[in-house]
CSV table of C-alpha atoms in Angstrom, one decimal:
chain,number,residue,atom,x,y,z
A,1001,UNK,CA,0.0,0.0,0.0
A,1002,UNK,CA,2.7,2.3,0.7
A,1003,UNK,CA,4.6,2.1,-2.8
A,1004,UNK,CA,1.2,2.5,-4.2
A,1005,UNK,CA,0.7,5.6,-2.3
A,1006,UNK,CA,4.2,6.9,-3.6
A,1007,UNK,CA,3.8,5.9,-6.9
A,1008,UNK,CA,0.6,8.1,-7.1
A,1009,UNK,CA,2.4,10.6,-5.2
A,1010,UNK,CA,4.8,10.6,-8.5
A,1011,UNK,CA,1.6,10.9,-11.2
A,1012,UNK,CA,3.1,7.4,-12.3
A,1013,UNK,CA,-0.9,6.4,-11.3
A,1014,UNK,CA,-4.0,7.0,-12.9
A,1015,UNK,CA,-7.6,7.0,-11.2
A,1016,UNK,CA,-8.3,3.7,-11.6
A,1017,UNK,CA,-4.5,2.1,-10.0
A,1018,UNK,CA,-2.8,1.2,-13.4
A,1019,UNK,CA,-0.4,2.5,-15.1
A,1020,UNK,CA,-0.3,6.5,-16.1
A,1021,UNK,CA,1.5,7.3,-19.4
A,1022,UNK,CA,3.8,9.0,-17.6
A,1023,UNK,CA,4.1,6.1,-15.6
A,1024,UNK,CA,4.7,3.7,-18.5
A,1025,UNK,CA,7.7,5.6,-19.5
A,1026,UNK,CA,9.0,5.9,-15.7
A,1027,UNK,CA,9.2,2.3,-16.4
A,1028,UNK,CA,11.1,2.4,-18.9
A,1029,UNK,CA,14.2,2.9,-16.7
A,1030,UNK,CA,15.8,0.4,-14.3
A,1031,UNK,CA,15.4,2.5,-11.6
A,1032,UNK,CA,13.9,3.7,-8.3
A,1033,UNK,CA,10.6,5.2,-9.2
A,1034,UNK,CA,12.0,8.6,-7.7
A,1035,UNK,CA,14.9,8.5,-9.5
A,1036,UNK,CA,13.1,7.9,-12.8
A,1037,UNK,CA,10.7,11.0,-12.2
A,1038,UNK,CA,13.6,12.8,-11.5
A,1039,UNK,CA,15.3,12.0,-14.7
A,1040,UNK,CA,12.2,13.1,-16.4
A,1041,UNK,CA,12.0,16.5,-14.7
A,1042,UNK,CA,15.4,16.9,-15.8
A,1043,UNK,CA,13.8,17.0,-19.5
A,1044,UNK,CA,12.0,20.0,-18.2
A,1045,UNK,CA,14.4,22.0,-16.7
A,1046,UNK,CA,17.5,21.5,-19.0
A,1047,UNK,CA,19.8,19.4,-17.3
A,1048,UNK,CA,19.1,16.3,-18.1
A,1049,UNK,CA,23.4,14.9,-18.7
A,1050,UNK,CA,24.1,16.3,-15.1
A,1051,UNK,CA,21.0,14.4,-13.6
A,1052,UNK,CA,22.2,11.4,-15.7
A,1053,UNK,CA,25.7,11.2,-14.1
A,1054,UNK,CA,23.5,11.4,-10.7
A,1055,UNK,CA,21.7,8.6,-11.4
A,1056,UNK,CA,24.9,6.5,-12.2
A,1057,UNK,CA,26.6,7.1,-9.0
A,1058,UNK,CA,23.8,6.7,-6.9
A,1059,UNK,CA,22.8,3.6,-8.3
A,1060,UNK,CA,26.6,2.1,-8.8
A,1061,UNK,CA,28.2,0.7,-5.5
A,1062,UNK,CA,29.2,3.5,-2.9
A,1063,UNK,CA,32.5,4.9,-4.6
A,1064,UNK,CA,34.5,6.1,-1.4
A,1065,UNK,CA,36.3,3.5,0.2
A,1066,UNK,CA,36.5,2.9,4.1
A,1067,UNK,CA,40.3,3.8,5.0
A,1068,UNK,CA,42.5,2.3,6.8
A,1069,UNK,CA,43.0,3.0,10.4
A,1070,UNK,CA,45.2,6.1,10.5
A,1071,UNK,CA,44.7,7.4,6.9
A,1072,UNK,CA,41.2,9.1,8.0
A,1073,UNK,CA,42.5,12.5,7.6
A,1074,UNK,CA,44.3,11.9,4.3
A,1075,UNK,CA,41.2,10.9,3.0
A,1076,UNK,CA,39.4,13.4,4.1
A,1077,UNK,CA,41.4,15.8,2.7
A,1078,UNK,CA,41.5,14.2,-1.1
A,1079,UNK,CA,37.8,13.7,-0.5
A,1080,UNK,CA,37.6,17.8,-0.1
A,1081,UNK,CA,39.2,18.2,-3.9
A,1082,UNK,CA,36.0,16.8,-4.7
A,1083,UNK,CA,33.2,18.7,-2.4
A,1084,UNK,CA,30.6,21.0,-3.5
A,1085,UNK,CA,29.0,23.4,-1.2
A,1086,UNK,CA,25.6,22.4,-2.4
A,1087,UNK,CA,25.9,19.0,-1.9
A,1088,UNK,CA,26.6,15.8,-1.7
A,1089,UNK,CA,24.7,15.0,-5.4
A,1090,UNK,CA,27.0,17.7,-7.3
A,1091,UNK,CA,29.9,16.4,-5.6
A,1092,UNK,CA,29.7,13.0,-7.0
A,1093,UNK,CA,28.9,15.0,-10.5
A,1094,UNK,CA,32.8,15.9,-9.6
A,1095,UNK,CA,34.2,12.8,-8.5
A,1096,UNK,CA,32.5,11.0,-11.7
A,1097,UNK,CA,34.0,14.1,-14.1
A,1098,UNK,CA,37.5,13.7,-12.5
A,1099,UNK,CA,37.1,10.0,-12.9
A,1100,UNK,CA,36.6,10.3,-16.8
A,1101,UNK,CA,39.1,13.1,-16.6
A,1102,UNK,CA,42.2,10.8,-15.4
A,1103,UNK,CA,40.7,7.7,-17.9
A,1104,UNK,CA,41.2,10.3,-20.7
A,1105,UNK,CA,44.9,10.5,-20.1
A,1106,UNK,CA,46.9,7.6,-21.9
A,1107,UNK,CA,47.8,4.9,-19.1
A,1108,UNK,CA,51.8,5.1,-18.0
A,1109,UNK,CA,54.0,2.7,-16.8
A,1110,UNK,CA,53.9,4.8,-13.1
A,1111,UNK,CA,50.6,5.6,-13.3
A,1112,UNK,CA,46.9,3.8,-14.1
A,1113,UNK,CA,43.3,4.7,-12.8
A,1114,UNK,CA,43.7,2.1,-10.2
A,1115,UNK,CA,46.6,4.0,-9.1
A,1116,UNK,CA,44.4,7.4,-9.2
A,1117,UNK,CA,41.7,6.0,-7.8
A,1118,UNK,CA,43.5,4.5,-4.8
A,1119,UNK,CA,45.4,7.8,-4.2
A,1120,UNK,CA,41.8,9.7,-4.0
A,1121,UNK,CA,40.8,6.3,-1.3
A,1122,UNK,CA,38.3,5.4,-3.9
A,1123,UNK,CA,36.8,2.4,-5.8
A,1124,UNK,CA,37.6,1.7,-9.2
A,1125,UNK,CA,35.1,-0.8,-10.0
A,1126,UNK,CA,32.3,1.9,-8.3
A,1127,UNK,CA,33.5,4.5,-10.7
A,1128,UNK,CA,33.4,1.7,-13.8
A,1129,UNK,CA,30.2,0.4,-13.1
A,1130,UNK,CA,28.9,4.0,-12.8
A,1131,UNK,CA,30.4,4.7,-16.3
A,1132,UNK,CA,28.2,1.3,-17.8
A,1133,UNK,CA,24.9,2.5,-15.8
A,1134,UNK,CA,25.4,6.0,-17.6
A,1135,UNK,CA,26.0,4.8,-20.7
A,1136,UNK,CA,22.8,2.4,-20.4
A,1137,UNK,CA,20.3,5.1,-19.3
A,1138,UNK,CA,21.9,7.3,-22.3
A,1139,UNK,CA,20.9,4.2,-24.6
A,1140,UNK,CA,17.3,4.2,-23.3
A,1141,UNK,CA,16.8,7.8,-23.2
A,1142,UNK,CA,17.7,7.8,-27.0
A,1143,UNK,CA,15.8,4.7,-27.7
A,1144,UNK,CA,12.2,6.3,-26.3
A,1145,UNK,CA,13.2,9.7,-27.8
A,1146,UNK,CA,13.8,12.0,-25.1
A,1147,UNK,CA,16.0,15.2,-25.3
A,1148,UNK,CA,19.3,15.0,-23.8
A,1149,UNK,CA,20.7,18.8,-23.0
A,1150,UNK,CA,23.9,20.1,-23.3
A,1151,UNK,CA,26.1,20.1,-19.9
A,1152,UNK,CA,26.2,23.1,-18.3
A,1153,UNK,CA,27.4,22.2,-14.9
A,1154,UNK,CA,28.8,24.3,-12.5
A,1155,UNK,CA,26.4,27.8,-13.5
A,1156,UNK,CA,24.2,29.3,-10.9
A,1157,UNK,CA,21.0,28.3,-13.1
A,1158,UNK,CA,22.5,24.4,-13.5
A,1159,UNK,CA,22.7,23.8,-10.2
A,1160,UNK,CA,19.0,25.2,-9.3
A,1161,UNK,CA,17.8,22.9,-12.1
A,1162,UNK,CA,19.3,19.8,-11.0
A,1163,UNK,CA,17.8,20.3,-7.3
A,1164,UNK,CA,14.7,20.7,-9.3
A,1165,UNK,CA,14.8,17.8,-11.0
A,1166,UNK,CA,16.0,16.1,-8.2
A,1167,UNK,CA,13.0,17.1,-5.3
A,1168,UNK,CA,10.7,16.1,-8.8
A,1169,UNK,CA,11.1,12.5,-7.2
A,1170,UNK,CA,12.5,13.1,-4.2
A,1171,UNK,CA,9.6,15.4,-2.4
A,1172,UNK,CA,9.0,12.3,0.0
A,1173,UNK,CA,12.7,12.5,0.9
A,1174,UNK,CA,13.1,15.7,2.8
A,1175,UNK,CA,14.3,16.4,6.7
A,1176,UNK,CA,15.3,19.4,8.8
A,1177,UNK,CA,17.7,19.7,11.5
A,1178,UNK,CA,15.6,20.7,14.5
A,1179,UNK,CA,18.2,21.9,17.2
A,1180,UNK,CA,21.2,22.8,15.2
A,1181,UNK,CA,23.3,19.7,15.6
A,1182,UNK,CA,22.5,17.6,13.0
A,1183,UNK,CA,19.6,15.6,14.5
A,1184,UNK,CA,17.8,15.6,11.3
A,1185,UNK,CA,13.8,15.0,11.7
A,1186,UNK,CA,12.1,13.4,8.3
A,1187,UNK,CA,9.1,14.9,7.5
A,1188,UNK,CA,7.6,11.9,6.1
A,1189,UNK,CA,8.1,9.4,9.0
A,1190,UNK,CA,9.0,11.6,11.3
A,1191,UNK,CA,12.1,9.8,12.6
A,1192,UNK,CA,15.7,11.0,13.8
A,1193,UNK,CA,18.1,10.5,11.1
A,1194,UNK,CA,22.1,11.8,11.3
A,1195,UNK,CA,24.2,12.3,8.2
A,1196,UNK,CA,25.9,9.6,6.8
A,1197,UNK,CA,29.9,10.0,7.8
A,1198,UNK,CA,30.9,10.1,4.1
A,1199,UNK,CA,28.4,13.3,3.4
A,1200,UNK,CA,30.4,16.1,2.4
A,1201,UNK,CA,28.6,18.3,5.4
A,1202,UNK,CA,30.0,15.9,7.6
A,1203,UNK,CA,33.4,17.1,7.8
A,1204,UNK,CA,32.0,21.0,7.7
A,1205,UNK,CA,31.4,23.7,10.6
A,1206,UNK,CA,28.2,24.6,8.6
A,1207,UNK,CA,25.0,22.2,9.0
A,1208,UNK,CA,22.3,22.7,6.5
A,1209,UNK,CA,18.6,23.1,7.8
A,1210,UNK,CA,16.6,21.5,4.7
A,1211,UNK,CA,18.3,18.5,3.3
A,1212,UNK,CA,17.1,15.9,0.6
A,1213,UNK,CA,18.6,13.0,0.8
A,1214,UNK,CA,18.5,9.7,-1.6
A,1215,UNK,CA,18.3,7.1,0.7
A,1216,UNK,CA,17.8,6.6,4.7
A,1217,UNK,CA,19.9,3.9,6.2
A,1218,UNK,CA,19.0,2.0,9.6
A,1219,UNK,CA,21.7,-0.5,10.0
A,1220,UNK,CA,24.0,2.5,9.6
A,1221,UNK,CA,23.5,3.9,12.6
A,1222,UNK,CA,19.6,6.1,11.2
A,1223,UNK,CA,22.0,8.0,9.0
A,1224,UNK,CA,20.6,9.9,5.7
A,1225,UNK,CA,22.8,9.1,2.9
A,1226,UNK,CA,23.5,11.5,-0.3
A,1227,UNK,CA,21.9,14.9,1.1
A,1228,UNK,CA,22.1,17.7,-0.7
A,1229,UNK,CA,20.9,21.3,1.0
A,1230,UNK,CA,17.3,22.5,-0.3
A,1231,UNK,CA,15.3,26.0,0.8
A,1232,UNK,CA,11.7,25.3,1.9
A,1233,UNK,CA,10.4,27.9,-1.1
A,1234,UNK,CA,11.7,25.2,-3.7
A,1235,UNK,CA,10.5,22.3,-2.0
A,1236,UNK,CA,6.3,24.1,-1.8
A,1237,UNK,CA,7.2,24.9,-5.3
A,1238,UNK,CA,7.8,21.4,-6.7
A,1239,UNK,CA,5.8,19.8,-4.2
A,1240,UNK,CA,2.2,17.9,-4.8
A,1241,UNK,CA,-0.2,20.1,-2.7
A,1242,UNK,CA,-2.1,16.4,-1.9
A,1243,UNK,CA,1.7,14.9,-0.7
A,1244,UNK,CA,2.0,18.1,1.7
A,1245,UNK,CA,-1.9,17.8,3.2
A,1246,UNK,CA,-1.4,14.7,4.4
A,1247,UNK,CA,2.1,15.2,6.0
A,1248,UNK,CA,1.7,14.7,9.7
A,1249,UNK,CA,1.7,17.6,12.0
A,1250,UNK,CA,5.1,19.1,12.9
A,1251,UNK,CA,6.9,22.5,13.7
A,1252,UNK,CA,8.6,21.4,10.5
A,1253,UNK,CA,5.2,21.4,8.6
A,1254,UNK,CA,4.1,24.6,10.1
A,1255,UNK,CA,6.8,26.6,9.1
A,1256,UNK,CA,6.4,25.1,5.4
A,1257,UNK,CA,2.7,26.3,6.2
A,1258,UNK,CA,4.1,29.8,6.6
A,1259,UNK,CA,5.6,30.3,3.4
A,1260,UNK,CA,2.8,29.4,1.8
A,1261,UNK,CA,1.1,31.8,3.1
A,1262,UNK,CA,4.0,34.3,2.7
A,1263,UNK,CA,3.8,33.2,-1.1
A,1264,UNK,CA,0.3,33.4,-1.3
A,1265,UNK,CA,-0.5,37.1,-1.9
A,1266,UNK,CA,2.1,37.3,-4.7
A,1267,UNK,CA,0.0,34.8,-6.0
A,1268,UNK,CA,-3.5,36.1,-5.5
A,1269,UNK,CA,-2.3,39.3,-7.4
A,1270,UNK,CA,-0.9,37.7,-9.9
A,1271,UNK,CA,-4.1,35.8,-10.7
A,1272,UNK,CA,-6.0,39.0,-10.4
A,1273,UNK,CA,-3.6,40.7,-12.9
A,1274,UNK,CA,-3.8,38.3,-15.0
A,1275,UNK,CA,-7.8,38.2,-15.0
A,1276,UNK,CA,-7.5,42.2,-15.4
A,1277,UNK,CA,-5.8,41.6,-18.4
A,1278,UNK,CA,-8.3,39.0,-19.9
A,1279,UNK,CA,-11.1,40.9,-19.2
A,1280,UNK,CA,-10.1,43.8,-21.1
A,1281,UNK,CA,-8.5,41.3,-23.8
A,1282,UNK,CA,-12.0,40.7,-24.5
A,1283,UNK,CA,-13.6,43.9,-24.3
A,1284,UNK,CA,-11.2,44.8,-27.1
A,1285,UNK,CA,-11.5,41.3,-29.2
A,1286,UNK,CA,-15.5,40.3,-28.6
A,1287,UNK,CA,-16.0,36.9,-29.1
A,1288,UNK,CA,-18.7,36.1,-31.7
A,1289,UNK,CA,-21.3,33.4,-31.0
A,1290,UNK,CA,-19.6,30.8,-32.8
A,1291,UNK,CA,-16.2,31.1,-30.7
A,1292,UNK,CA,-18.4,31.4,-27.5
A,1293,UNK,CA,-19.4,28.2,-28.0
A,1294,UNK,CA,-16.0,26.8,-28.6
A,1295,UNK,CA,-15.2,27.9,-25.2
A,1296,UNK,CA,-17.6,26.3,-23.8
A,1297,UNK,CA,-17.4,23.1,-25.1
């Protein structure tokens, strides 16, 4: 009952339980449901080889190796090369680009990707296997037609796109640090979450208050693994209205309340502009019988 629920969360439903159309092609990828919407939001907002690469890594084994006892700060400190300050998502966008960046270089007696990726403490075969789950979802987004934009990654538009795309399937996947020290509260569940010790945050002085994260982790200690930091003015703007009703009650859900209602006015005279507007649209163009009837119909 509950991946029904979030599959009709995600429109992949229709009013009678089967399949939507944009369900069908959801399908069409060999992926989480969330993932797959995300993918196709990506369509929408242009940055749709960033949210690919995404997709890879999360899906591929976890690419940063656990270190040896007394090496943690070495790693650390090659991981940082990598880190983005919006995230954990775009930072494996960085790890994955560097990856194909040191394959591009002609192999050398001294030096191989194994050797490069063993330097940077990570896995190899993560990093390959993200390369073939790339290519694959490339293969199928040709094969069913779907636009593949240009990468842009790195500009102050890209980025806002990809979080976009990303809380397009990952509403359900939201939490807020309630107290300031990481204790992360999801909104869904309502249950205590930390981040995951390989989260780029986690080696950082600044916690973010509104994370989305890809996946929540008990056996690892209720950690919240991939997070990436999100304001709550994108998250009411991508989210279902439907998905937000039936949220449980929280402080967390009545301070989302609160910007609705902060955005609400803009809105209301907006609408009313834009109802000005058509009213004296057709004051100037009067409708003749015929095309009143087309409008009705």
């Amino acid at each position: 009952m509950q991946a029904l629920e979030d599959l009709d969360y995600l429109a992949a439903l229709d009013n009678d339980g089967n399949l939507s159309e944009f369900g069908i092609i959801m399908s069409e990828f060999p992926l989480d449901p969330q993932l797959s919407k995300s993918i196709l939001a990506s369509c929408e907002f242009e940055c749709v080889d960033e949210m690919l690469t995404i997709a890879a890594m999360v899906t591929a084994p976890n690419c940063f190796l656990r270190t040896p006892p007394g090496t943690e700060e070495i790693a650390l400190t090659r991981w940082r090369k990598f880190s983005h300050p919006a995230g954990d998502h775009l930072t494996l966008i960085n790890v994955f680009n560097a990856f194909k960046e040191a394959s591009a270089k002609p192999p050398s007696q001294y030096y191989s990707n194994e050797k490069w990726c063993r330097d940077y403490f990570l896995s190899c075969s993560a990093l390959r296997m993200a390369e073939v789950i790339r290519a694959e979802l490339v293969e199928i987004m040709k094969r069913i037609e779907l636009p593949i934009s240009e990468p842009d990654f790195g500009s102050k538009e890209n980025i806002q796109s990809i979080k976009k795309s990303l809380l397009s399937g990952y509403f359900m996947h939201i939490a807020r640090d309630v107290d300031g020290s990481g204790n992360y509260l999801m909104l869904t569940h309502r249950q205590v979450a930390q981040l995951h010790p390989f989260s780029s945050y986690s080696n950082t002085r600044r916690i973010p208050e509104w994370v989305l994260f890809h996946e929540f982790s008990v056996w690892e200690d209720n950690s919240i693994r991939v997070i990436s930091e999100i304001s709550p003015e994108l998250f009411m703007e991508l989210v279902p209205q439907y998905y937000f009703t039936n949220l449980p009650p929280s402080e967390s859900k009545d301070i989302l309340q609160e910007v609705i209602n902060h955005l609400s006015p803009v809105s209301t005279v907006k609408e009313e502009e834009k109802t000005n507007n058509d009213s004296k649209e057709n004051e100037k163009c009067p409708q003749t019988p015929t095309e009143q009837r087309c409008v009705i119909q």
